[in-house]
């Protein structure tokens, strides 16, 4: 058949050389383009052209791999299919390539090659008449007489028979049916050959069949084969919608001049058909509540109708995948035994008795009343004190899955509640994501760092969390992405924070705060030997026979290489030692210093038979070798050698800290300069302190630089709070500032072993402050011997470990006289003479 009238394709066509798939007229195929010539064709022709004509290219199979033919032109098949490029997608990953979606129009024959570079351009001769496809009548073929008419009738009947064996409720089959009825008969061989299972070789034979009769003759056996295969299959087992799609599947939309129809082309479109069917099965098997199932089925229905190239296809697909993965009714069975829980908590954690007691109470109540809508526990304390670790133990004792949700820096409520699906890149929130990860609906969720939740224009995440944590509401928590309710009532939430000050009040109200204070030096040594060292040894593949860290060295690490309330950096240092020793062990060497203390043996070692080798013992020398020179020296006594320096105690979310306050004076006009990143409250404390000292200058014989009775006369004062670029605020530095200035104005040294904390009033009273335990522990860590506290904080001393209480000397002060008296050796002159101020508060 040669080209007659009707629509003509251009006589000069750029050629796309393919080796992976055969394009037949009436079908749409996706081609991946990455060979140099084809890439040039896309970039120079398809992407530059503006007219419809420029999107028409010739697709011609070649018999060799084009990658190998970058120089010589490969052998081209003599017949190809002209097609319209309906979509071009470029990508750089994993290498630069394009993906072309091409709809076949008609056959052509290459008359002569015009050029080979940068892409192949050929003079072509059109072989099929295009208007055949555009005539709406189906009479054309049936009207043909003789063999052809008979053949086409046979072919049509075979196609109808095939259809009859398939399930019409499968959309792909329904589409096939529609096409069969609406397409002209002469187009059927091409269309059907590209829809049913055929090899590339068979498709090539169909392509080569230029005469219509020949085409029918070649495709009819393929169709019959399909029918026979199906019959056999039906006999052997009952057909499922899956197998229907294996026979044919319809996926992509391709436009055809004059008529619209969609056909299956790609190999992987079969998988797609399978996929939606298996997805449907999964949806039914996911055991979701009715409302969710309804939404899923609706989405599934939409998905089936959608061409895969549509961006929404992926969106809907991801959504459905998530829905079927969520643990709607999957849960673990609680296996709570309070006695075992107590043993486990004790085994995993040293000290923290108060916390462990409360956790056991909580668990006991849960055991008695399984549907506990109890408070949400919130562990508050400095980093590295074991908050997360206790949370993990709770999950372990309950036999539940554990998942940590880090909330630090979350300032968008969609982080919690998900993005609506209308957004590009929308996704579910962290709660739903967490459920997907653990795969059960009753895990322990640790909401880490609730004090670091932010706020932004995108809404308040704390408000979303409120809904999550509220037992009255969380049985129908609606994530924006899911858009259906998910029952969170079985989830056990535990929160952690460094401070309650920045936890949103409404959230705090829902939680029971359990303070987890820092550890004393002795507790840290115990934790290190019972937990951290054995853990680190195991993690580094070492045994106690290979490495031994004596208590003295642990103590050294704690006070000279770390300064923290928790034990995290202690754990890191032990890790560093393990790594260094691992190298030595691997090399078969031992540290030279080991001999010094080889006589020491670890408890574990005693239990075992004689070790094959002496352990590498970490003594002071080895410590220095591995960890470098000490990071912290006990500097307190060195720094308190001048008048105008005092040591305060501060509380930070990271635990207690010691804080030096320095003052100096110079000639001036009575101005006060404050430096060291201070907050407003701290600045006010400084002004209060100066006013009180000026008011009482006579009593205490405080003078300015030249001995005049007003300390500020002709004098400027500079107060500085060194150490760190951290903003310091809070009223508790009041007594320290007074002591520091009293030292400056009197020229006397503050005792070098004393630290203090307390708020002051203008009348010289000392008011109670918070964080006493952490502050005292910090003083103890720093080697301070005496601590001045407000009188009304005396009760807080009970919380301190006995050994700390025994090693420190506490002075409780109700007014500033007592503070000054205790701060200077031999008291402070004039203090006794000062009338006693008693608090009326
Ligand atoms: P947090 O959550 O408070 O910042 P983690 O729970 O991450 O701290 O604890 C840090 C490390 O210290 C963990 O390896 C933990 O096992 C260990 N740890 C902390 N406190 C104790 C303790 N009392 N007993 C045993 N190990 C502890």
PDB file of N, CA and C and ligand atoms in Angstrom, residues 348-352 381-390 448 496 519 527 531-532 535 567-568 571, ligand 1:
ATOM      1  N   UNK A 348      19.210  -1.578  84.242  1.00  0.00           N
ATOM      2  CA  UNK A 348      19.622  -0.663  83.173  1.00  0.00           C
ATOM      3  C   UNK A 348      20.092   0.688  83.689  1.00  0.00           C
ATOM      4  N   UNK A 349      19.596   1.079  84.867  1.00  0.00           N
ATOM      5  CA  UNK A 349      19.908   2.427  85.341  1.00  0.00           C
ATOM      6  C   UNK A 349      20.354   2.436  86.782  1.00  0.00           C
ATOM      7  N   UNK A 350      21.471   3.078  86.985  1.00  0.00           N
ATOM      8  CA  UNK A 350      21.948   3.254  88.348  1.00  0.00           C
ATOM      9  C   UNK A 350      21.342   4.547  88.890  1.00  0.00           C
ATOM     10  N   UNK A 351      21.204   4.645  90.221  1.00  0.00           N
ATOM     11  CA  UNK A 351      20.666   5.860  90.869  1.00  0.00           C
ATOM     12  C   UNK A 351      19.274   6.191  90.357  1.00  0.00           C
ATOM     13  N   UNK A 352      18.944   7.449  90.195  1.00  0.00           N
ATOM     14  CA  UNK A 352      17.631   7.985  89.795  1.00  0.00           C
ATOM     15  C   UNK A 352      16.460   7.236  90.447  1.00  0.00           C
ATOM     16  N   UNK A 381      15.205  17.300  82.590  1.00  0.00           N
ATOM     17  CA  UNK A 381      16.538  17.304  83.177  1.00  0.00           C
ATOM     18  C   UNK A 381      17.585  17.620  82.130  1.00  0.00           C
ATOM     19  N   UNK A 382      18.826  17.810  82.572  1.00  0.00           N
ATOM     20  CA  UNK A 382      19.908  18.147  81.626  1.00  0.00           C
ATOM     21  C   UNK A 382      20.150  17.006  80.640  1.00  0.00           C
ATOM     22  N   UNK A 383      20.891  17.270  79.575  1.00  0.00           N
ATOM     23  CA  UNK A 383      21.145  16.210  78.593  1.00  0.00           C
ATOM     24  C   UNK A 383      22.014  15.102  79.195  1.00  0.00           C
ATOM     25  N   UNK A 384      21.816  13.901  78.697  1.00  0.00           N
ATOM     26  CA  UNK A 384      22.687  12.786  79.081  1.00  0.00           C
ATOM     27  C   UNK A 384      22.439  12.229  80.467  1.00  0.00           C
ATOM     28  N   UNK A 385      21.255  12.492  81.057  1.00  0.00           N
ATOM     29  CA  UNK A 385      20.998  11.923  82.380  1.00  0.00           C
ATOM     30  C   UNK A 385      20.120  10.679  82.292  1.00  0.00           C
ATOM     31  N   UNK A 386      19.868  10.221  81.082  1.00  0.00           N
ATOM     32  CA  UNK A 386      19.166   8.948  80.937  1.00  0.00           C
ATOM     33  C   UNK A 386      17.676   9.050  80.694  1.00  0.00           C
ATOM     34  N   UNK A 387      17.201  10.188  80.230  1.00  0.00           N
ATOM     35  CA  UNK A 387      15.753  10.342  80.003  1.00  0.00           C
ATOM     36  C   UNK A 387      15.285   9.410  78.884  1.00  0.00           C
ATOM     37  N   UNK A 388      15.994   9.482  77.756  1.00  0.00           N
ATOM     38  CA  UNK A 388      15.621   8.639  76.623  1.00  0.00           C
ATOM     39  C   UNK A 388      15.768   7.173  76.993  1.00  0.00           C
ATOM     40  N   UNK A 389      16.830   6.914  77.715  1.00  0.00           N
ATOM     41  CA  UNK A 389      17.143   5.547  78.052  1.00  0.00           C
ATOM     42  C   UNK A 389      16.057   4.940  78.947  1.00  0.00           C
ATOM     43  N   UNK A 390      15.501   5.733  79.891  1.00  0.00           N
ATOM     44  CA  UNK A 390      14.403   5.236  80.724  1.00  0.00           C
ATOM     45  C   UNK A 390      13.174   4.985  79.850  1.00  0.00           C
ATOM     46  N   UNK A 448      10.747  13.758  72.106  1.00  0.00           N
ATOM     47  CA  UNK A 448      11.995  14.274  72.649  1.00  0.00           C
ATOM     48  C   UNK A 448      12.059  15.793  72.524  1.00  0.00           C
ATOM     49  N   UNK A 496      10.189  14.348  76.855  1.00  0.00           N
ATOM     50  CA  UNK A 496      11.383  14.766  77.592  1.00  0.00           C
ATOM     51  C   UNK A 496      11.644  16.244  77.304  1.00  0.00           C
ATOM     52  N   UNK A 519      23.998  14.066  87.877  1.00  0.00           N
ATOM     53  CA  UNK A 519      24.591  13.078  88.784  1.00  0.00           C
ATOM     54  C   UNK A 519      25.756  13.674  89.558  1.00  0.00           C
ATOM     55  N   UNK A 527      28.001   4.722  87.504  1.00  0.00           N
ATOM     56  CA  UNK A 527      27.339   4.522  86.205  1.00  0.00           C
ATOM     57  C   UNK A 527      28.366   4.082  85.169  1.00  0.00           C
ATOM     58  N   UNK A 531      27.682   0.503  83.748  1.00  0.00           N
ATOM     59  CA  UNK A 531      26.982   0.523  82.455  1.00  0.00           C
ATOM     60  C   UNK A 531      27.843   0.992  81.287  1.00  0.00           C
ATOM     61  N   UNK A 532      28.410   2.196  81.433  1.00  0.00           N
ATOM     62  CA  UNK A 532      29.054   2.802  80.261  1.00  0.00           C
ATOM     63  C   UNK A 532      30.258   1.985  79.777  1.00  0.00           C
ATOM     64  N   UNK A 535      29.255  -1.348  78.252  1.00  0.00           N
ATOM     65  CA  UNK A 535      28.597  -1.107  76.954  1.00  0.00           C
ATOM     66  C   UNK A 535      29.598  -0.752  75.878  1.00  0.00           C
ATOM     67  N   UNK A 567      25.952  12.106  81.615  1.00  0.00           N
ATOM     68  CA  UNK A 567      27.134  11.257  81.416  1.00  0.00           C
ATOM     69  C   UNK A 567      27.452  11.050  79.938  1.00  0.00           C
ATOM     70  N   UNK A 568      26.890  11.928  79.089  1.00  0.00           N
ATOM     71  CA  UNK A 568      27.061  11.668  77.660  1.00  0.00           C
ATOM     72  C   UNK A 568      28.504  11.853  77.212  1.00  0.00           C
ATOM     73  N   UNK A 571      30.644   9.147  78.381  1.00  0.00           N
ATOM     74  CA  UNK A 571      30.484   7.962  77.536  1.00  0.00           C
ATOM     75  C   UNK A 571      31.350   8.097  76.276  1.00  0.00           C
TER      76      UNK A 571
HETATM   77  P1  LIG B   1      19.057  12.057  77.712  1.00  0.00           P
HETATM   78  O1  LIG B   1      17.913  11.480  76.968  1.00  0.00           O
HETATM   79  O2  LIG B   1      18.700  12.434  79.117  1.00  0.00           O
HETATM   80  O3  LIG B   1      19.764  13.179  77.025  1.00  0.00           O
HETATM   81  P2  LIG B   1      20.225   9.458  77.305  1.00  0.00           P
HETATM   82  O4  LIG B   1      19.072   8.649  77.767  1.00  0.00           O
HETATM   83  O5  LIG B   1      20.473   9.542  75.841  1.00  0.00           O
HETATM   84  O6  LIG B   1      20.155  10.919  77.897  1.00  0.00           O
HETATM   85  O7  LIG B   1      21.517   8.925  78.047  1.00  0.00           O
HETATM   86  C1  LIG B   1      22.822   9.036  77.547  1.00  0.00           C
HETATM   87  C2  LIG B   1      23.633   7.801  77.901  1.00  0.00           C
HETATM   88  O8  LIG B   1      23.868   7.723  79.297  1.00  0.00           O
HETATM   89  C3  LIG B   1      22.932   6.508  77.530  1.00  0.00           C
HETATM   90  O9  LIG B   1      23.870   5.647  76.975  1.00  0.00           O
HETATM   91  C4  LIG B   1      22.434   5.971  78.860  1.00  0.00           C
HETATM   92  O10 LIG B   1      22.366   4.593  78.840  1.00  0.00           O
HETATM   93  C5  LIG B   1      23.472   6.476  79.820  1.00  0.00           C
HETATM   94  N1  LIG B   1      22.908   6.711  81.150  1.00  0.00           N
HETATM   95  C6  LIG B   1      22.384   7.860  81.615  1.00  0.00           C
HETATM   96  N2  LIG B   1      21.963   7.724  82.885  1.00  0.00           N
HETATM   97  C7  LIG B   1      22.236   6.459  83.250  1.00  0.00           C
HETATM   98  C8  LIG B   1      22.040   5.714  84.454  1.00  0.00           C
HETATM   99  N3  LIG B   1      21.490   6.256  85.541  1.00  0.00           N
HETATM  100  N4  LIG B   1      22.422   4.453  84.468  1.00  0.00           N
HETATM  101  C9  LIG B   1      22.991   3.906  83.376  1.00  0.00           C
HETATM  102  N5  LIG B   1      23.223   4.540  82.218  1.00  0.00           N
HETATM  103  C10 LIG B   1      22.855   5.808  82.144  1.00  0.00           C
END
